[in-house]
Each structure stands twice: as C-alpha cells, then as structure tokens.
mmCIF file of C-alpha atoms and ligand atoms in Angstrom:
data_model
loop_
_atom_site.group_PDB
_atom_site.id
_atom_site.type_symbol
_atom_site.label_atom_id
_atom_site.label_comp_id
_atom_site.label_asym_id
_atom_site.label_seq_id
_atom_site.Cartn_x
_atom_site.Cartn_y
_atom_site.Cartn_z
ATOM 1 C CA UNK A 1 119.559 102.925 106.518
ATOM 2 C CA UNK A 2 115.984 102.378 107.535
ATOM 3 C CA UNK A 3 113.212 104.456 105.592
ATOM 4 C CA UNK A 4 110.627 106.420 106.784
ATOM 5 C CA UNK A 5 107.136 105.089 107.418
ATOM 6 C CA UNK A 6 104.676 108.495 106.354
ATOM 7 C CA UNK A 7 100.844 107.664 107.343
ATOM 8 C CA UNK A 8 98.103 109.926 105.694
ATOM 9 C CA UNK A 9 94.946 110.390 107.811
ATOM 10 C CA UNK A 10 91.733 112.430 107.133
ATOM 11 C CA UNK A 11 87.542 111.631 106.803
ATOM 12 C CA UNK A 12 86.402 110.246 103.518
ATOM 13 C CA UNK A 13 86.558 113.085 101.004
ATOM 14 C CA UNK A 14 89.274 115.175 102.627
ATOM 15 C CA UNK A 15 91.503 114.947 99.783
ATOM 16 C CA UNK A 16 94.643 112.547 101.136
ATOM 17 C CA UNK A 17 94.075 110.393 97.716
ATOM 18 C CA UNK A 18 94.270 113.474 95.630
ATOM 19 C CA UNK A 19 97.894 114.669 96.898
ATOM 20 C CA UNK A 20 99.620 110.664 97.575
ATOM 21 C CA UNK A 21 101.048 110.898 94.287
ATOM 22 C CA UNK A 22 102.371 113.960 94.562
ATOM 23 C CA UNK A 23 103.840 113.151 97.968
ATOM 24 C CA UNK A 24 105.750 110.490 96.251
ATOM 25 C CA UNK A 25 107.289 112.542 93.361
ATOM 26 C CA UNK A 26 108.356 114.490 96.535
ATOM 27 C CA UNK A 27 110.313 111.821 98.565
ATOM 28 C CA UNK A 28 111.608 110.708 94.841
ATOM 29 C CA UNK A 29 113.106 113.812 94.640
ATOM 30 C CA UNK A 30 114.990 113.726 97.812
ATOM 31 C CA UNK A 31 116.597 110.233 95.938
ATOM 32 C CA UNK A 32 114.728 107.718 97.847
ATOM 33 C CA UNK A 33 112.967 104.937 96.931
ATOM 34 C CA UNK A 34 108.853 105.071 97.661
ATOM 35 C CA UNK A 35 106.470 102.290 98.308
ATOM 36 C CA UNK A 36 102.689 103.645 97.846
ATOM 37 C CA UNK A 37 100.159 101.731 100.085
ATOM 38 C CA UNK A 38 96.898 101.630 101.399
ATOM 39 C CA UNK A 39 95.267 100.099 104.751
ATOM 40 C CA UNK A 40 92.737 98.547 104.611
ATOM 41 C CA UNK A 41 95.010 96.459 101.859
ATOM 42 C CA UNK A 42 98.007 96.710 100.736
ATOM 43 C CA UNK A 43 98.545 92.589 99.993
ATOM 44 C CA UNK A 44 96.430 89.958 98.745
ATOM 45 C CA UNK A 45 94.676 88.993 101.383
ATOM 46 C CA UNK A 46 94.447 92.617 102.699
ATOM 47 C CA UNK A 47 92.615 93.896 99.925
ATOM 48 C CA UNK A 48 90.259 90.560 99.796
ATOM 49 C CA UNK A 49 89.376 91.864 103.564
ATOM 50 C CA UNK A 50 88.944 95.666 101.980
ATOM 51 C CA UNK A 51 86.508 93.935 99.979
ATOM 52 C CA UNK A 52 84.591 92.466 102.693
ATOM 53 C CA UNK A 53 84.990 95.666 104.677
ATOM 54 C CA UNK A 54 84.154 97.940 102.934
ATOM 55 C CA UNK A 55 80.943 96.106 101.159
ATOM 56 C CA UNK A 56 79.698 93.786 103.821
ATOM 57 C CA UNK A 57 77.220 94.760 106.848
ATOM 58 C CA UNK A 58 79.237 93.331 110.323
ATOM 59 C CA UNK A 59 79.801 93.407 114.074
ATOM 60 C CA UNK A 60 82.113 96.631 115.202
ATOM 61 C CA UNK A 61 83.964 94.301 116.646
ATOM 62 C CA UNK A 62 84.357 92.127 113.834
ATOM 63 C CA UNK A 63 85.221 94.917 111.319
ATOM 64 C CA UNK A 64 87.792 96.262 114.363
ATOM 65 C CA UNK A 65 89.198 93.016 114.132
ATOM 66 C CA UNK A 66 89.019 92.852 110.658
ATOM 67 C CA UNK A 67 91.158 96.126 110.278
ATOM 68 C CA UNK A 68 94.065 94.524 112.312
ATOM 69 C CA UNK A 69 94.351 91.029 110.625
ATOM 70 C CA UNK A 70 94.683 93.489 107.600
ATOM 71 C CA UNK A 71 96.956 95.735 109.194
ATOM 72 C CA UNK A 72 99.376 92.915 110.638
ATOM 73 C CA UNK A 73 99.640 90.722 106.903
ATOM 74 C CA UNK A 74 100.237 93.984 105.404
ATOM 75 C CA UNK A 75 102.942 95.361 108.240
ATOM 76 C CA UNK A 76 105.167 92.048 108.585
ATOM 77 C CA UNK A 77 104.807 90.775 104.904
ATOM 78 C CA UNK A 78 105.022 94.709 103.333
ATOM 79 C CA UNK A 79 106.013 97.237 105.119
ATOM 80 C CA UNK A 80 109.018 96.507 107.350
ATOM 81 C CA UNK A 81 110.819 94.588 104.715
ATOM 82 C CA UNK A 82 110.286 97.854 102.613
ATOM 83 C CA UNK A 83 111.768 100.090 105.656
ATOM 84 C CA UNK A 84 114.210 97.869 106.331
ATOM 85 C CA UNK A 85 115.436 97.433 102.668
ATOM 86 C CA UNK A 86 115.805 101.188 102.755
ATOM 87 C CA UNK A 87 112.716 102.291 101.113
ATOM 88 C CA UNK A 88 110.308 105.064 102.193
ATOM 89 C CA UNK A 89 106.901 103.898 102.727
ATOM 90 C CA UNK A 90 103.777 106.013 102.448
ATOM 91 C CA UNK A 91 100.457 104.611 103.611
ATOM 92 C CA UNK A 92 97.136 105.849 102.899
ATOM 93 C CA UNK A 93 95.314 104.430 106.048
ATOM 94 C CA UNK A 94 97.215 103.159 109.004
ATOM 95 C CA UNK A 95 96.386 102.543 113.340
ATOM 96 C CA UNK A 96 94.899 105.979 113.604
ATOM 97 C CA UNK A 97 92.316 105.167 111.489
ATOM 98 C CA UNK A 98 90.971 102.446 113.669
ATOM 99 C CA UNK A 99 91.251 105.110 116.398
ATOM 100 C CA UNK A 100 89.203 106.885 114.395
ATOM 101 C CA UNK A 101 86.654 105.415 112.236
ATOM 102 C CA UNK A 102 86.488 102.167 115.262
ATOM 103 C CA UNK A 103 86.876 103.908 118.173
ATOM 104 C CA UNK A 104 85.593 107.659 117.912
ATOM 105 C CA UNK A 105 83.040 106.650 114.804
ATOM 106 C CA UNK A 106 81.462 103.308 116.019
ATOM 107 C CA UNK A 107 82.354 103.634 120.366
ATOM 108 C CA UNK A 108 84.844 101.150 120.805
ATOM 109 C CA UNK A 109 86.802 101.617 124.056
ATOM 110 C CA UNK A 110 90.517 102.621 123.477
ATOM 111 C CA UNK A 111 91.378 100.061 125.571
ATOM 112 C CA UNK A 112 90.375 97.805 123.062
ATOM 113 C CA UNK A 113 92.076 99.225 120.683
ATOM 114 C CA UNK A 114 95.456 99.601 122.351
ATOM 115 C CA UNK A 115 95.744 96.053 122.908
ATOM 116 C CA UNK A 116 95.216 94.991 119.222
ATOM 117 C CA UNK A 117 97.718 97.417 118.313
ATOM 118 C CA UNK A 118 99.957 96.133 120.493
ATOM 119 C CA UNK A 119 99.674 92.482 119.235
ATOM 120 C CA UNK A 120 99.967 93.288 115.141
ATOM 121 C CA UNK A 121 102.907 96.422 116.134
ATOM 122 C CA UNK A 122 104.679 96.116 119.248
ATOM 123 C CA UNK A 123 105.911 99.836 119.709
ATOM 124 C CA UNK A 124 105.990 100.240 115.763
ATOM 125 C CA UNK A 125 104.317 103.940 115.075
ATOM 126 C CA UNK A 126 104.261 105.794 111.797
ATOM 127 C CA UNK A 127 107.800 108.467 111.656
ATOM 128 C CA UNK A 128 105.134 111.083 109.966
ATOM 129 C CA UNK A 129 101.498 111.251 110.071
ATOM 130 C CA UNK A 130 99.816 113.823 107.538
ATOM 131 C CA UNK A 131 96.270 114.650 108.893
ATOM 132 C CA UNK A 132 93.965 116.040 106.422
ATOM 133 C CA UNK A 133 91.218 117.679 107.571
ATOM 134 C CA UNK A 134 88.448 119.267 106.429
ATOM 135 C CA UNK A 135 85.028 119.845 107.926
ATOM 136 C CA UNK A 136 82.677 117.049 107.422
ATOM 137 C CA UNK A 137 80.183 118.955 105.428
ATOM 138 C CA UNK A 138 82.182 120.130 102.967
ATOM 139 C CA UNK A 139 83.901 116.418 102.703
ATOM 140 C CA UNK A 140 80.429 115.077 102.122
ATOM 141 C CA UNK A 141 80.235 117.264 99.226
ATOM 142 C CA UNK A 142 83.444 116.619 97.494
ATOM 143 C CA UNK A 143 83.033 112.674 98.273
ATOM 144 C CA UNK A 144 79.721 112.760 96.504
ATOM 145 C CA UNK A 145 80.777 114.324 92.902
ATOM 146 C CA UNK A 146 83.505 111.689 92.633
ATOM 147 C CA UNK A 147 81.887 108.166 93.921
ATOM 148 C CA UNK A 148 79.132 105.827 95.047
ATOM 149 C CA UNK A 149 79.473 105.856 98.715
ATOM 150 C CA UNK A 150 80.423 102.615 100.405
ATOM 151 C CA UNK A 151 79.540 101.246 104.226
ATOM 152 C CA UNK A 152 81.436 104.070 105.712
ATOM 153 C CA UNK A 153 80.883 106.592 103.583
ATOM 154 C CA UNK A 154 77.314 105.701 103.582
ATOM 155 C CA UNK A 155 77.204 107.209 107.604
ATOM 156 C CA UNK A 156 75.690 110.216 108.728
ATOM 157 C CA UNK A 157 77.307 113.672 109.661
ATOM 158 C CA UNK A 158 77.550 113.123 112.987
ATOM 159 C CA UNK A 159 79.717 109.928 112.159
ATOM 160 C CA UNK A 160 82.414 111.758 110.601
ATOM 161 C CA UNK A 161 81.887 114.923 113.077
ATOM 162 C CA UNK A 162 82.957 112.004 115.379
ATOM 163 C CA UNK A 163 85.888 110.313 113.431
ATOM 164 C CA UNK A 164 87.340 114.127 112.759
ATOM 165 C CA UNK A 165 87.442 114.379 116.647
ATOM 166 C CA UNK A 166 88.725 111.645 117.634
ATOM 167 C CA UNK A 167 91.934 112.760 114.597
ATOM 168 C CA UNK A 168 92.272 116.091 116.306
ATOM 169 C CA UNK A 169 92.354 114.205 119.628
ATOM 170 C CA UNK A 170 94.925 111.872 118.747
ATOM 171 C CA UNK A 171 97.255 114.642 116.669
ATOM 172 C CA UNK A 172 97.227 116.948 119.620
ATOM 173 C CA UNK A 173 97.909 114.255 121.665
ATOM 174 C CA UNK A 174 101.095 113.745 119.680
ATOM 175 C CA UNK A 175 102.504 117.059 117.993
ATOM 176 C CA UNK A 176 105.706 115.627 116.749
ATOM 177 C CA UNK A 177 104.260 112.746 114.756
ATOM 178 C CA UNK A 178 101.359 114.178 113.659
ATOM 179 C CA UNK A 179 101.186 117.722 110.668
ATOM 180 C CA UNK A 180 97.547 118.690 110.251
ATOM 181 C CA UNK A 181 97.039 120.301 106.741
ATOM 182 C CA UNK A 182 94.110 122.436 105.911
ATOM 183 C CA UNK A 183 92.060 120.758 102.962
ATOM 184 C CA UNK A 184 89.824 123.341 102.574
ATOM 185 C CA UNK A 185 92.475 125.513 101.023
ATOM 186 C CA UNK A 186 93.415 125.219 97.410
ATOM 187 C CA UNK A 187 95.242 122.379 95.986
ATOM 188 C CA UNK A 188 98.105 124.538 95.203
ATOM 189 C CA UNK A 189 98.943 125.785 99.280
ATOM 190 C CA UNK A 190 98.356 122.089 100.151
ATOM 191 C CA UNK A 191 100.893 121.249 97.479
ATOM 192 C CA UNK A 192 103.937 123.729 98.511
ATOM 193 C CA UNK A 193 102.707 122.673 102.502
ATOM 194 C CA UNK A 194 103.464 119.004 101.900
ATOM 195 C CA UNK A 195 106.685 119.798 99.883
ATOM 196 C CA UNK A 196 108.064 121.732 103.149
ATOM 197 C CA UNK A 197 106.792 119.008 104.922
ATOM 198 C CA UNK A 198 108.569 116.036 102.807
ATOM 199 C CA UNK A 199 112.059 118.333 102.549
ATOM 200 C CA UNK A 200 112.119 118.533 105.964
ATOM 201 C CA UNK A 201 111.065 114.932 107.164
HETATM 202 P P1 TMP B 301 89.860 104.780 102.012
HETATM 203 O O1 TMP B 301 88.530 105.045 101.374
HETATM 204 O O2 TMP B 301 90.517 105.966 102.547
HETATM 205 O O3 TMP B 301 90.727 103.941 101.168
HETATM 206 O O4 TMP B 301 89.544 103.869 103.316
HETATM 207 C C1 TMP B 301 88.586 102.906 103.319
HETATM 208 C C2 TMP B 301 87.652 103.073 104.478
HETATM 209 O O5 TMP B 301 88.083 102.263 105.574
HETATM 210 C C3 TMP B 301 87.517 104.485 105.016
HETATM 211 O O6 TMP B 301 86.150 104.814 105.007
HETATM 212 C C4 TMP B 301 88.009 104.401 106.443
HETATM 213 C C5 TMP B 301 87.907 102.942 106.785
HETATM 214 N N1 TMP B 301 88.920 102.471 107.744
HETATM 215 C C6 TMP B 301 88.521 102.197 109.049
HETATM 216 O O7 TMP B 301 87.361 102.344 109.388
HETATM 217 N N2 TMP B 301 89.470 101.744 109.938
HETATM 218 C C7 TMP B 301 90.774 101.527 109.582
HETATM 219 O O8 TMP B 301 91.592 101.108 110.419
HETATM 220 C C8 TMP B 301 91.165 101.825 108.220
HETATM 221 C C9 TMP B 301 92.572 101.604 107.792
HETATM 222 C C10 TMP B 301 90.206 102.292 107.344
#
C-alpha cells in the first residue's frame, strides 16, 4: 500500500522544525515506516541548490526556478519511491511554499507558478498539509534567539505578513488537505493537536 505524503508549512520561526520529530515518533507509532525530508533539499543536488538559495542574492525568477529543479530531483529520485515502497513521507517544505514565499512574498503570478508545478508533479499534491502559523511578529522573535538569519529570513515584516497570506489563502482554498495549527499556543496543545491529527490521517 502506498504511504502518505504529510507537507509542513508555516513562516520562518513558526515552529514546524520544532514538532517534525515528534510527528514522526507519531506515524511510528501507528507501525509505519517514516522518511523525514526537507524542500529546499532533500538529495544531493537539492541541498547543493539550498545552499545557493538560501545564501546567494538572485532573480525571483531564478530562485522560483531554482525551488522546482529542487523540488522535481527530490520528488522522482526520493519521494515517490518512498510512497510507493510503502513508507510515509513527511516533508518540511513542499509546492505551497513556492506559493508562498515566490508568489505571495516576492509577486510572482500564480500562473507562473501553476505551470512549473505542473511540469515537476503532474496532479501529485501532498495527502496532509500541516500549516503552522503564527503571527509574523512574534515569529521574528522566536527566529532571532535561535539563528543568524539567512536571504529570506533576512526580509522585512511585511514580507512574511505577505507569505502568511498567501498560506491562509491557499489552506482555505483547500480545507481537506490543509490543518492549520496555532503556534502561538504552548508546545504541549500543539503536541496532543498533531497526535489527533496523525491518528486520524
Ligand atoms: P526552512 O528554513 O524552513 O528549511 O526553508 C528554507 C527557506 O526556503 C525558507 O525561508 C522558505 C524558503 N522556501 C521558498 O522560498 N520556496 C520554497 O518553495 C521552499 C521549499 C522554501
């Protein structure tokens, strides 16, 4: 039987990192197998292009781009064998990122979008996406005890005001795929919400 593809979603500092591990131990439990993953990444040459992405000044275009020959190594060479071996598969980063951070953050058309998307996935879409979200102040605050900030992290407010929208947009867009989980409550209630959450996927 195929596994389940989960996607987790959220602005830089809205804790998704923080509760993947835990998310695993949870899909363990049910007696599957897990893959852990993150976009951009995930392969050799995907995290050689996280490298360059997330370091090097570029084109929105280019970095769109970028995100896709990333995404498509790391969905044909990585993830479908994984699903299709039987494994669940859960994927810090996917597609709705690039909605996001590409098209809500730095303006690029949808339409843009859609057909890249098209090319790397056909009609492949994530079985679960997790949206974490939390209010772009208080991200900025968490993101800057744990890290130096890279080229995305490095944006202003409104960026992320921006890239949270354009989440909300897409998860009420699609209510079935998409759980949004309050980050700004305590690790504990985000805990037992994603346990509910993985026992009933
Ligand atoms: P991470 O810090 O969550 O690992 O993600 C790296 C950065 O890459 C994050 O700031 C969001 C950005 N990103 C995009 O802009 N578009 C994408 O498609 C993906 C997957 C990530």
């Amino acid at each position: 039987m195929r596994g389940k593809f989960i996607t987790l979603e959220g602005i830089d500092g809205a804790g998704k990192s923080t509760h993947i591990e835990y998310l695993a131990e949870c899909i363990r439990k049910r007696g599957a197998a897990v893959t852990v993953t993150r976009e951009p990444g995930g392969t050799e040459l995907g995290e050689k292009l996280r490298e360059l992405l997330l370091n090097r000044d570029m084109h929105a275009d280019t970095e769109l781009m970028l995100m896709f020959a990333a995404r498509c190594e790391h969905l044909k060479r990585r993830i479908l064998p994984a699903l299709a071996s039987g494994e669940w598969v859960l994927c810090d980063r996917f597609s709705d990122a690039s909605y996001a951070y590409q098209g809500g953050g730095r303006g690029i058309p949808a339409d843009r979008l859609v057909i890249l998307e098209r090319w790397v996935q056909d009609d492949f879409q994530p079985d679960l996406t997790l949206l974490f979200d939390l209010e772009p102040q208080a991200a900025l605050v968490r993101r800057s005890a744990q890290r130096d900030a890279d080229r995305f992290e490095a944006q202003e407010l409104a960026f992320f005001a921006r890239v949270r929208d354009a989440y909300l947009k897409r998860a009420a867009a699609e209510p079935t795929r998409f759980r949004i989980i309050d980050s700004g409550q305590s690790r504990e209630l985000v805990r037992v919400k994603l346990e509910k959450i993985i026992a009933n996927a």
